């Protein structure tokens, strides 16, 4: 039926309906993942041009990482699990499930739905309508309408048009791609024109998703004054999106880059760090602009040799010019190359880069040690951003967790959670304060360390490290050595002084490194066992994905499994998320996962071994109990029945 309501000429979204919805459904096994760059741009631009709107991200994972951190203050995560909703049972593809989910959300809440590849350009409040609003999809503006694209939908709560569209899903079938998302709304709009306002293609979906439109967005500079949004057409532009980076956005002029550049500059603080333009115009830097420009051009910002050969670097630095020339040549800190090559044959449970600066070592180690989680710490926020940018540029965003100032307690906790670490430090004279601690040294007894020392600032640094680590580690002093600029062919046309400047690292003194190699690298294996626990009910322990509570039962594939990490007669429960390991806190009323940002201390258990081969976990006067309702509580004064667990141990590797 047609609606007889007269248009009000008022903005569609009233104050209480100022909602913007994004949907991101992930089919992988990961419970946590980094926010992709184009998704960050979609959320960031939506907030920037519609600051009074609430933004919801409906997703089936926990977003994290640097890009998420920049938008999470104004974005609310709405956990959604379409696999457990009967309305989606007959839908096979995740894309089609997202098509239906957006209609359900708009029917229930109203607001604006945007795909995660939609870049907002103008406020939506300027569209005055009392009905649903969608945009036409056309290849040519004077050509036929191909349908109504569902990447942008404006609708009031309980929209009659949305409900008719929802009803059409009663006849859904999987032998189609865009029938229910594009063609059916177009047919409904023709049948019920009073229920929807149609915007021209130039409002939401131009440039189009054909090759000429993709090139207009990513390869040329064009103006679209009527556009409220740009659609990035992710499925058609994947090659461009894979190459997109914060550095390219700031330094290459394209239609898209010009539209979103301000967000990158604000959030990545390009004005505070050195951009490539700064590097080529700042005459106070140790290397002349023409030298930097030549190196950038000839290397294509890719490391040419050494253990990190092939790694790409951003064209900016945290300090001075970041020795980018030496890093790109592969000569940077070449004294360590043989050590790094030696270490690539070792097995580490995690890698920790302390004082990561631009992430040169964090990203390099992540490339060398595939599958090993990498932590990168630096007190400087610009360093954190450049590290994350280099991680993203090398497709390692999910493997590297970037943090701020690292405390001794945090380092001990990482060692406790993992076991054998590779620790790399360059912390400008704070080595003794962080590492010259007996408790830290004991925690790192099975780990290998590379420590850049700064004895010219404190002559007691090396002696203090030597004293704490010499019993558990073989220590080698590696002295700073010279460089041969004549070995780099494309410097041959440079003057002698510029050749030396290209490879010089401008150190303040004759520095050295300490390579501390554990005498007992397998010591943590004798001390630490990681075991799966089976309850008296025959169930296993897991973290429930929405409530983050510790439960027992038969988890689905999206639940997070929990293990017992034992060290001698004590242990703690841990879970893995996004490749990183975190502990669990257990209390009388229930047990919960501790997120990385939560300062709560984990529960440390005394392991009580029984003649039956089972164990009990005691903290204080209470035992851990697998309750009949699926909860795990630290509540029982006795050890019998539900307080007993069987271990299926697997040694850490």
XYZ file of C-alpha atoms in Angstrom:
653
model
C 0.000 0.000 0.000
C 1.073 3.564 -0.589
C 1.529 6.070 2.170
C -0.775 9.144 2.144
C 1.427 11.129 4.566
C 2.345 14.583 3.347
C 6.070 15.480 3.189
C 7.129 17.575 6.170
C 10.271 19.029 4.575
C 11.994 18.393 7.916
C 15.319 16.599 8.137
C 14.758 12.848 8.088
C 16.881 12.073 11.133
C 15.504 13.795 14.199
C 17.650 14.555 17.233
C 16.852 11.236 18.935
C 17.467 9.359 15.672
C 20.904 10.772 14.947
C 22.521 7.378 14.533
C 25.036 6.125 12.011
C 25.387 2.356 11.692
C 28.311 0.416 10.232
C 28.366 -3.382 9.901
C 31.534 -5.484 9.739
C 31.078 -9.260 9.814
C 34.257 -11.331 9.800
C 34.407 -14.986 8.751
C 37.879 -15.691 10.145
C 38.628 -17.497 13.390
C 40.095 -14.348 14.965
C 38.222 -12.944 17.945
C 40.190 -9.711 17.670
C 41.544 -7.912 14.630
C 42.888 -4.567 13.537
C 40.577 -2.069 11.906
C 41.416 -1.792 8.190
C 42.557 1.589 6.906
C 39.532 2.162 4.649
C 37.165 1.238 7.499
C 38.924 3.723 9.751
C 38.483 6.389 7.060
C 34.788 5.553 6.742
C 34.136 5.874 10.490
C 36.425 8.878 10.925
C 34.870 10.855 8.057
C 31.315 10.014 9.166
C 32.046 11.478 12.584
C 33.904 14.500 11.203
C 31.057 15.705 8.971
C 28.244 14.541 11.301
C 29.664 15.299 14.765
C 26.287 15.223 16.558
C 25.538 11.645 15.494
C 26.126 8.514 17.546
C 28.156 5.961 15.619
C 27.622 2.229 16.081
C 29.881 -0.500 14.707
C 27.906 -3.755 14.577
C 30.522 -6.518 14.381
C 31.259 -10.081 15.444
C 34.822 -9.473 16.644
C 36.671 -7.131 19.009
C 38.397 -4.329 17.066
C 41.805 -3.181 18.248
C 45.013 -1.553 17.052
C 46.151 2.001 16.391
C 43.463 2.835 13.813
C 40.718 1.626 16.132
C 42.197 3.637 19.005
C 41.751 6.838 16.989
C 37.993 6.297 16.500
C 36.907 4.278 19.522
C 36.187 7.380 21.630
C 33.188 8.199 19.421
C 32.293 4.699 18.167
C 30.255 2.195 20.144
C 30.751 -1.494 19.390
C 27.527 -3.469 19.124
C 28.354 -7.215 19.251
C 26.307 -9.170 16.751
C 26.221 -12.890 16.001
C 24.158 -13.669 12.941
C 25.155 -17.361 13.070
C 22.939 -17.868 16.119
C 19.944 -15.911 14.703
C 17.339 -18.067 12.946
C 16.498 -15.201 10.572
C 19.840 -15.845 8.843
C 19.676 -19.649 8.728
C 18.889 -19.867 5.005
C 21.503 -17.312 3.950
C 24.905 -18.713 2.982
C 27.124 -15.745 2.139
C 28.331 -13.356 4.839
C 27.679 -10.412 2.475
C 24.013 -11.359 2.131
C 23.723 -11.710 5.901
C 25.049 -8.157 6.237
C 22.440 -7.027 3.659
C 19.631 -8.349 5.845
C 21.198 -7.194 9.108
C 21.254 -3.527 8.026
C 17.508 -3.629 7.383
C 16.818 -5.210 10.779
C 18.919 -2.518 12.477
C 17.234 0.351 10.628
C 13.784 -1.051 11.343
C 14.569 -1.289 15.054
C 16.614 1.872 15.594
C 16.329 4.087 12.531
C 19.206 6.302 11.444
C 21.737 6.116 8.648
C 23.391 2.935 7.444
C 26.804 3.228 5.726
C 29.008 0.516 4.275
C 32.541 0.425 5.695
C 33.890 1.655 2.353
C 31.768 4.820 2.310
C 33.631 8.113 2.823
C 31.409 10.916 4.123
C 31.915 14.353 2.548
C 28.904 16.504 3.554
C 26.468 16.479 6.508
C 23.441 14.249 6.019
C 21.241 16.762 7.852
C 21.092 18.813 4.665
C 18.955 16.076 3.072
C 15.393 17.014 4.014
C 12.957 14.118 3.781
C 10.254 12.410 5.845
C 10.712 8.990 4.236
C 13.510 6.578 3.556
C 16.290 7.852 1.285
C 18.492 5.876 -1.103
C 20.657 6.660 -4.096
C 20.483 5.416 -7.654
C 23.290 3.298 -9.070
C 24.299 4.154 -12.640
C 27.366 3.692 -14.759
C 26.531 6.674 -16.936
C 24.513 9.592 -15.580
C 22.449 9.695 -18.781
C 22.164 5.907 -18.881
C 19.769 3.406 -17.282
C 19.305 3.037 -13.528
C 20.860 -0.277 -12.467
C 19.143 -0.311 -9.085
C 19.308 1.309 -5.654
C 22.640 0.657 -3.967
C 22.231 -0.381 -0.320
C 25.636 0.987 0.747
C 23.901 4.179 1.966
C 20.405 4.049 3.472
C 18.637 6.751 5.484
C 15.480 5.588 7.230
C 13.352 6.498 10.251
C 12.637 3.857 12.841
C 9.852 1.562 11.630
C 10.129 2.787 8.039
C 7.335 1.322 5.918
C 9.699 1.006 2.969
C 12.266 -0.911 5.047
C 9.563 -3.271 6.332
C 8.362 -4.049 2.802
C 11.976 -4.705 1.847
C 12.401 -6.961 4.888
C 9.280 -8.915 3.928
C 10.807 -9.670 0.533
C 13.471 -11.735 2.318
C 10.830 -14.388 2.952
C 11.573 -15.444 -0.604
C 15.356 -15.181 -0.325
C 17.470 -17.605 -2.341
C 21.243 -17.960 -2.643
C 21.396 -18.215 -6.447
C 21.858 -14.448 -6.873
C 24.232 -11.674 -5.894
C 22.446 -8.320 -5.869
C 18.758 -9.125 -6.397
C 17.737 -8.505 -2.782
C 20.213 -5.697 -2.121
C 19.908 -3.609 -5.306
C 17.107 -4.737 -7.647
C 14.296 -5.344 -5.127
C 14.557 -1.895 -3.484
C 14.462 -0.351 -6.984
C 11.283 -2.274 -7.805
C 9.751 -1.302 -4.439
C 10.633 2.357 -5.062
C 8.806 2.263 -8.387
C 5.830 0.517 -6.819
C 5.667 2.728 -3.689
C 7.193 6.095 -4.680
C 5.681 7.902 -1.674
C 7.637 5.733 0.755
C 11.106 6.720 -0.412
C 13.056 9.692 -1.734
C 15.507 8.852 -4.482
C 18.805 10.709 -4.719
C 20.690 10.918 -8.012
C 23.783 8.774 -8.407
C 25.912 11.885 -7.934
C 24.836 12.146 -4.278
C 26.198 8.856 -2.966
C 27.667 6.664 -5.691
C 29.651 8.717 -8.130
C 32.403 8.092 -9.248
C 30.955 4.713 -10.191
C 32.343 1.241 -9.525
C 33.506 0.606 -13.102
C 37.161 1.048 -14.148
C 36.740 4.687 -15.117
C 35.191 5.533 -11.741
C 37.785 3.576 -9.766
C 40.568 5.398 -11.603
C 38.896 8.742 -10.927
C 38.984 8.016 -7.192
C 42.422 6.451 -6.885
C 44.394 7.623 -9.906
C 43.410 11.177 -10.811
C 42.186 14.424 -9.252
C 38.550 15.225 -10.043
C 35.858 17.286 -8.367
C 32.365 16.063 -7.403
C 30.610 19.028 -5.769
C 27.233 17.245 -5.472
C 28.617 14.236 -3.610
C 27.601 13.540 -0.023
C 29.753 10.422 -0.043
C 32.377 8.577 -2.043
C 31.840 4.834 -2.418
C 35.227 3.084 -2.595
C 33.672 -0.011 -4.227
C 35.884 -2.341 -2.200
C 35.331 -5.453 -4.328
C 36.351 -3.589 -7.499
C 39.163 -1.463 -6.030
C 40.947 -4.053 -3.890
C 44.231 -3.564 -5.776
C 44.184 0.153 -4.923
C 43.018 -0.352 -1.340
C 45.801 -2.866 -0.689
C 48.350 -0.192 -1.619
C 46.645 2.596 0.305
C 48.636 3.844 3.299
C 48.724 6.958 5.507
C 51.939 7.981 3.795
C 50.435 7.758 0.298
C 47.348 9.654 1.404
C 49.479 12.539 2.651
C 51.953 12.648 -0.231
C 50.050 11.639 -3.381
C 47.249 13.802 -4.797
C 44.187 11.813 -5.863
C 40.473 12.488 -5.543
C 40.224 10.200 -2.519
C 43.488 11.227 -0.856
C 42.616 14.923 -0.952
C 39.202 14.180 0.569
C 40.545 12.230 3.562
C 44.020 13.730 4.063
C 43.007 15.954 6.949
C 42.021 12.950 9.065
C 45.381 11.272 8.590
C 47.237 14.487 9.363
C 45.228 15.046 12.527
C 45.274 11.484 13.834
C 48.785 10.483 12.786
C 50.202 13.895 13.687
C 52.051 14.291 10.445
C 52.762 17.866 11.381
C 54.637 16.647 14.472
C 56.619 13.890 12.789
C 58.778 14.393 9.718
C 56.876 13.873 6.466
C 58.774 13.355 3.240
C 58.117 17.013 2.392
C 59.604 18.099 5.730
C 62.603 15.860 5.196
C 63.282 17.404 1.810
C 62.944 21.031 2.951
C 64.401 21.108 6.484
C 67.945 22.504 6.125
C 68.812 21.733 9.757
C 68.879 17.988 9.094
C 72.254 16.231 8.774
C 71.652 15.137 5.173
C 70.872 17.488 2.258
C 67.471 17.350 0.589
C 68.740 16.189 -2.801
C 70.460 13.218 -1.141
C 67.298 12.147 0.684
C 65.228 12.605 -2.443
C 67.578 10.458 -4.502
C 67.634 7.679 -1.899
C 63.846 7.690 -1.524
C 63.399 7.501 -5.296
C 66.031 4.856 -6.006
C 65.032 2.519 -3.200
C 61.261 3.002 -3.567
C 61.293 3.210 0.251
C 62.232 -0.482 0.426
C 65.183 -1.851 2.429
C 67.762 -3.029 -0.108
C 69.911 -5.463 1.887
C 70.550 -6.977 5.285
C 68.270 -9.181 7.402
C 65.243 -6.904 6.838
C 65.606 -6.745 3.048
C 62.277 -6.077 1.340
C 60.702 -4.216 4.272
C 58.924 -1.004 3.299
C 59.361 2.191 5.325
C 57.200 5.291 5.634
C 58.700 8.561 4.435
C 58.802 10.176 7.835
C 60.699 9.906 11.068
C 60.292 10.476 14.771
C 63.669 12.223 15.202
C 65.726 14.190 12.678
C 65.550 12.171 9.442
C 65.478 8.850 11.310
C 68.637 7.603 9.530
C 66.284 6.573 6.738
C 69.137 6.499 4.216
C 71.096 3.917 6.199
C 67.952 1.900 6.892
C 66.990 1.841 3.222
C 70.513 0.864 2.155
C 70.456 -1.939 4.746
C 73.564 -0.639 6.514
C 71.813 0.684 9.634
C 73.401 -0.812 12.757
C 75.041 -3.412 10.537
C 77.076 -4.541 13.542
C 73.966 -6.461 14.605
C 73.302 -8.206 11.303
C 75.228 -11.380 12.147
C 73.490 -11.563 15.540
C 70.044 -11.156 13.964
C 70.860 -13.805 11.361
C 71.959 -16.143 14.152
C 68.738 -15.560 16.093
C 66.467 -16.384 13.160
C 67.115 -20.055 13.869
C 65.793 -19.711 17.432
C 62.256 -20.228 18.724
C 60.715 -17.413 20.754
C 57.285 -17.223 22.341
C 57.140 -13.427 21.839
C 59.341 -10.521 20.791
C 59.528 -7.246 22.721
C 60.957 -4.059 21.157
C 61.433 -1.426 23.867
C 62.050 2.091 22.541
C 60.734 1.135 19.117
C 60.962 4.637 17.528
C 59.730 4.118 13.933
C 59.301 0.358 14.385
C 62.292 -0.602 12.239
C 63.157 -3.560 14.464
C 59.597 -4.426 15.540
C 58.448 -4.734 11.923
C 61.704 -6.378 10.825
C 61.477 -9.031 13.529
C 57.790 -9.608 12.729
C 58.808 -10.364 9.129
C 61.604 -12.710 10.205
C 59.692 -14.578 12.909
C 56.428 -15.455 11.185
C 53.629 -16.226 13.611
C 55.410 -14.864 16.688
C 53.575 -12.025 18.486
C 55.553 -8.771 18.629
C 55.176 -6.044 21.251
C 56.525 -2.568 20.433
C 56.772 0.090 23.149
C 57.700 3.761 23.052
C 56.736 6.643 25.320
C 56.438 8.976 22.319
C 53.006 8.972 20.631
C 54.447 9.964 17.258
C 56.768 6.949 17.437
C 53.793 4.727 18.210
C 51.916 6.059 15.185
C 54.848 5.650 12.789
C 55.464 2.119 14.080
C 51.830 1.218 13.451
C 52.012 2.831 10.021
C 55.076 0.768 9.092
C 53.355 -2.356 10.418
C 50.303 -1.654 8.244
C 52.519 -0.876 5.248
C 54.091 -4.327 5.554
C 50.749 -6.141 6.137
C 51.717 -6.859 9.736
C 49.119 -4.744 11.547
C 47.617 -7.714 13.389
C 50.994 -9.132 14.432
C 52.380 -6.089 16.221
C 50.856 -4.601 19.357
C 52.024 -1.032 19.926
C 52.090 0.460 23.424
C 53.457 3.379 25.424
C 55.960 3.506 28.257
C 56.809 -0.014 29.453
C 57.208 -0.658 33.181
C 59.255 -3.404 34.806
C 56.017 -4.972 36.041
C 54.600 -5.125 32.519
C 57.790 -6.706 31.171
C 57.703 -9.333 33.917
C 54.049 -10.011 33.104
C 54.825 -10.535 29.398
C 57.637 -12.941 30.296
C 55.290 -14.734 32.691
C 52.570 -15.038 30.041
C 54.860 -16.287 27.269
C 58.157 -17.698 28.531
C 61.098 -17.284 26.155
C 61.372 -13.780 24.696
C 63.621 -11.911 22.324
C 64.052 -8.461 23.888
C 65.479 -5.541 21.916
C 66.036 -2.264 23.771
C 67.074 1.247 22.788
C 65.841 3.450 25.617
C 68.365 6.283 25.701
C 70.040 5.583 29.045
C 67.165 3.952 30.961
C 68.552 0.436 30.463
C 69.701 0.069 34.059
C 66.441 1.360 35.465
C 64.333 -1.128 33.485
C 66.593 -4.159 33.084
C 68.999 -3.832 36.024
C 66.386 -5.214 38.359
C 66.892 -8.647 39.899
C 63.251 -9.622 39.489
C 63.295 -8.598 35.812
C 66.578 -10.423 35.231
C 65.128 -13.594 36.769
C 62.000 -13.323 34.603
C 64.229 -13.026 31.504
C 66.611 -15.855 32.426
C 65.574 -17.973 29.436
C 65.258 -15.017 27.054
C 67.780 -13.432 24.687
C 68.425 -9.679 24.820
C 70.034 -7.124 22.512
C 70.639 -3.953 24.511
C 71.876 -0.688 23.018
C 73.791 0.908 25.875
C 74.262 4.606 26.529
C 77.211 4.608 28.908
C 78.160 8.114 27.847
C 75.119 9.197 29.821
C 75.642 6.840 32.775
C 78.905 4.897 33.073
C 77.298 2.366 35.430
C 74.856 0.991 32.839
C 77.029 -1.773 31.363
C 78.456 -2.913 34.741
C 74.927 -3.056 36.215
C 73.572 -5.149 33.328
C 76.615 -7.400 33.445
C 76.167 -8.011 37.168
C 72.495 -9.006 36.838
C 72.736 -11.173 33.714
C 76.214 -12.744 33.580
C 75.195 -15.847 35.570
C 72.218 -16.662 33.366
C 73.494 -15.300 30.046
C 76.600 -15.306 27.893
C 77.279 -11.631 27.240
C 79.030 -10.325 24.154
C 79.991 -6.674 23.665
C 79.434 -5.445 20.111
C 81.216 -2.216 19.293
C 80.150 0.385 16.772
C 82.161 0.014 13.547
C 82.742 1.925 10.330
C 80.797 1.971 7.078
C 81.843 1.767 3.437
C 79.755 4.165 1.319
C 81.707 3.115 -1.778
C 79.935 -0.252 -1.653
C 76.632 1.417 -2.586
C 76.615 1.889 -6.394
C 74.053 4.641 -6.776
C 76.050 6.904 -4.432
C 78.892 6.949 -6.934
C 77.819 10.253 -8.479
C 77.730 11.955 -5.091
C 80.510 13.986 -3.601
C 82.709 12.250 -1.037
C 81.169 14.131 1.876
C 77.602 13.306 0.799
C 78.483 9.636 0.387
C 79.670 9.552 3.970
C 76.634 11.505 5.128
C 74.357 8.953 3.492
C 75.625 6.073 5.644
C 76.615 7.978 8.777
C 74.400 7.372 11.829
C 75.659 10.453 13.711
C 76.158 8.723 17.032
C 77.068 10.906 19.979
C 79.812 8.565 21.167
C 81.486 5.249 20.484
C 78.451 3.258 21.538
C 78.186 -0.479 21.974
C 75.512 -3.141 22.314
C 75.263 -6.032 24.743
C 74.109 -9.326 23.268
C 72.888 -11.390 26.221
C 72.271 -14.956 25.129
C 70.583 -17.241 27.638
C 72.727 -20.086 28.978
C 69.533 -22.099 29.536
C 67.163 -21.208 26.684
C 64.953 -24.199 27.465
C 64.786 -23.348 31.171
C 61.253 -21.998 30.786
C 60.161 -25.359 29.382
C 61.139 -27.088 32.631
C 59.340 -24.425 34.618
C 56.301 -23.704 32.467
C 53.669 -26.066 31.139
C 50.607 -24.945 29.268
C 47.695 -27.309 29.876
C 44.142 -27.641 28.688
C 41.768 -28.245 31.597
C 38.881 -30.725 31.553
C 36.258 -30.334 34.277
C 34.468 -33.055 36.262
C 31.554 -32.519 33.849
C 33.755 -33.505 30.882
C 33.706 -29.925 29.578
C 36.471 -27.434 28.781
C 37.121 -23.859 29.896
C 36.545 -20.957 27.512
C 35.892 -17.200 27.414
C 32.362 -16.359 26.267
C 32.814 -13.879 23.444
C 30.202 -11.257 24.412
C 30.229 -11.153 28.224
C 33.981 -11.981 28.411
C 33.194 -14.311 31.321
C 35.024 -17.576 31.989
C 32.711 -20.543 31.485
C 32.870 -24.273 30.899
C 31.003 -26.283 28.332
C 31.361 -27.093 24.640
C 32.412 -23.807 22.993
C 31.630 -22.835 19.419
C 34.359 -21.813 16.999
C 34.187 -18.166 18.015
C 34.730 -18.780 21.731
C 38.200 -18.261 23.199
C 39.815 -21.314 24.735
C 41.521 -21.010 28.121
C 44.584 -22.903 29.339
C 46.452 -23.269 32.622
C 49.984 -21.854 32.514
C 51.954 -23.668 35.227
C 55.257 -22.685 36.806
C 56.312 -25.139 39.452
C 53.576 -25.485 42.058
C 51.706 -22.361 40.953
C 49.847 -21.293 37.859
C 47.314 -18.978 36.253
C 44.624 -19.211 33.614
C 45.379 -17.486 30.310
C 43.638 -16.964 26.976
C 44.911 -15.921 23.575
C 43.381 -13.105 21.548
C 44.707 -11.845 18.251
C 47.888 -13.891 18.787
C 48.605 -12.237 22.156
C 48.232 -13.865 25.557
C 46.263 -12.413 28.498
C 45.401 -13.738 31.977
C 42.061 -14.365 33.726
C 40.826 -13.052 37.069
C 38.738 -15.430 39.202
C 36.378 -14.317 41.975
C 33.656 -15.763 44.154
C 30.870 -14.434 41.936
C 32.463 -15.445 38.636
C 35.593 -15.262 36.508
C 36.459 -12.876 33.685
C 38.997 -12.156 30.969
C 41.453 -9.359 31.656
C 41.774 -7.144 28.588
C 45.114 -5.590 27.662
C 44.048 -2.187 28.967
C 42.748 -3.578 32.306
C 45.185 -3.059 35.207
C 43.631 -5.827 37.350
C 46.026 -8.516 38.590
C 45.458 -12.115 37.454
C 44.553 -14.835 39.932
C 47.599 -16.919 40.896
C 46.727 -20.449 41.995
C 48.469 -23.008 44.148
C 48.241 -26.271 42.226
C 47.088 -29.101 44.500
C 47.818 -32.509 42.984
C 45.629 -35.529 43.843
C 46.447 -39.256 43.784
C 43.850 -39.668 41.034
C 45.982 -37.589 38.686
C 43.569 -34.682 38.927
C 44.398 -31.241 40.296
C 42.696 -28.536 42.306
C 43.349 -24.806 41.915
C 43.455 -22.929 45.205
C 43.801 -19.176 45.760
C 43.707 -18.161 49.418
C 41.146 -20.333 51.184
C 39.001 -21.063 48.132
C 39.122 -23.602 45.310
C 38.123 -23.001 41.709
C 34.807 -24.695 40.927
C 33.070 -25.632 37.662
C 29.457 -24.893 38.617
C 26.551 -26.854 37.167
C 25.260 -23.715 35.393
C 28.430 -23.374 33.324
C 30.041 -20.651 35.468
C 33.543 -20.840 36.937
C 33.790 -19.480 40.489
C 36.479 -19.227 43.142
C 34.116 -20.144 45.962
C 34.527 -23.599 47.502
C 36.388 -24.336 50.782
C 36.868 -28.004 49.864
C 38.384 -30.022 47.029
C 36.000 -32.669 45.730
C 33.886 -33.286 42.631
C 33.371 -30.055 40.742
C 36.606 -28.578 42.120
C 38.715 -31.251 40.383
C 40.250 -30.802 36.936
C 42.196 -33.032 34.569
C 45.165 -31.610 32.661
C 46.040 -32.266 29.053
C 49.505 -30.659 29.043
C 51.222 -29.256 25.990
C 54.729 -27.846 26.428
C 55.162 -24.294 25.128
C 57.159 -24.006 21.979
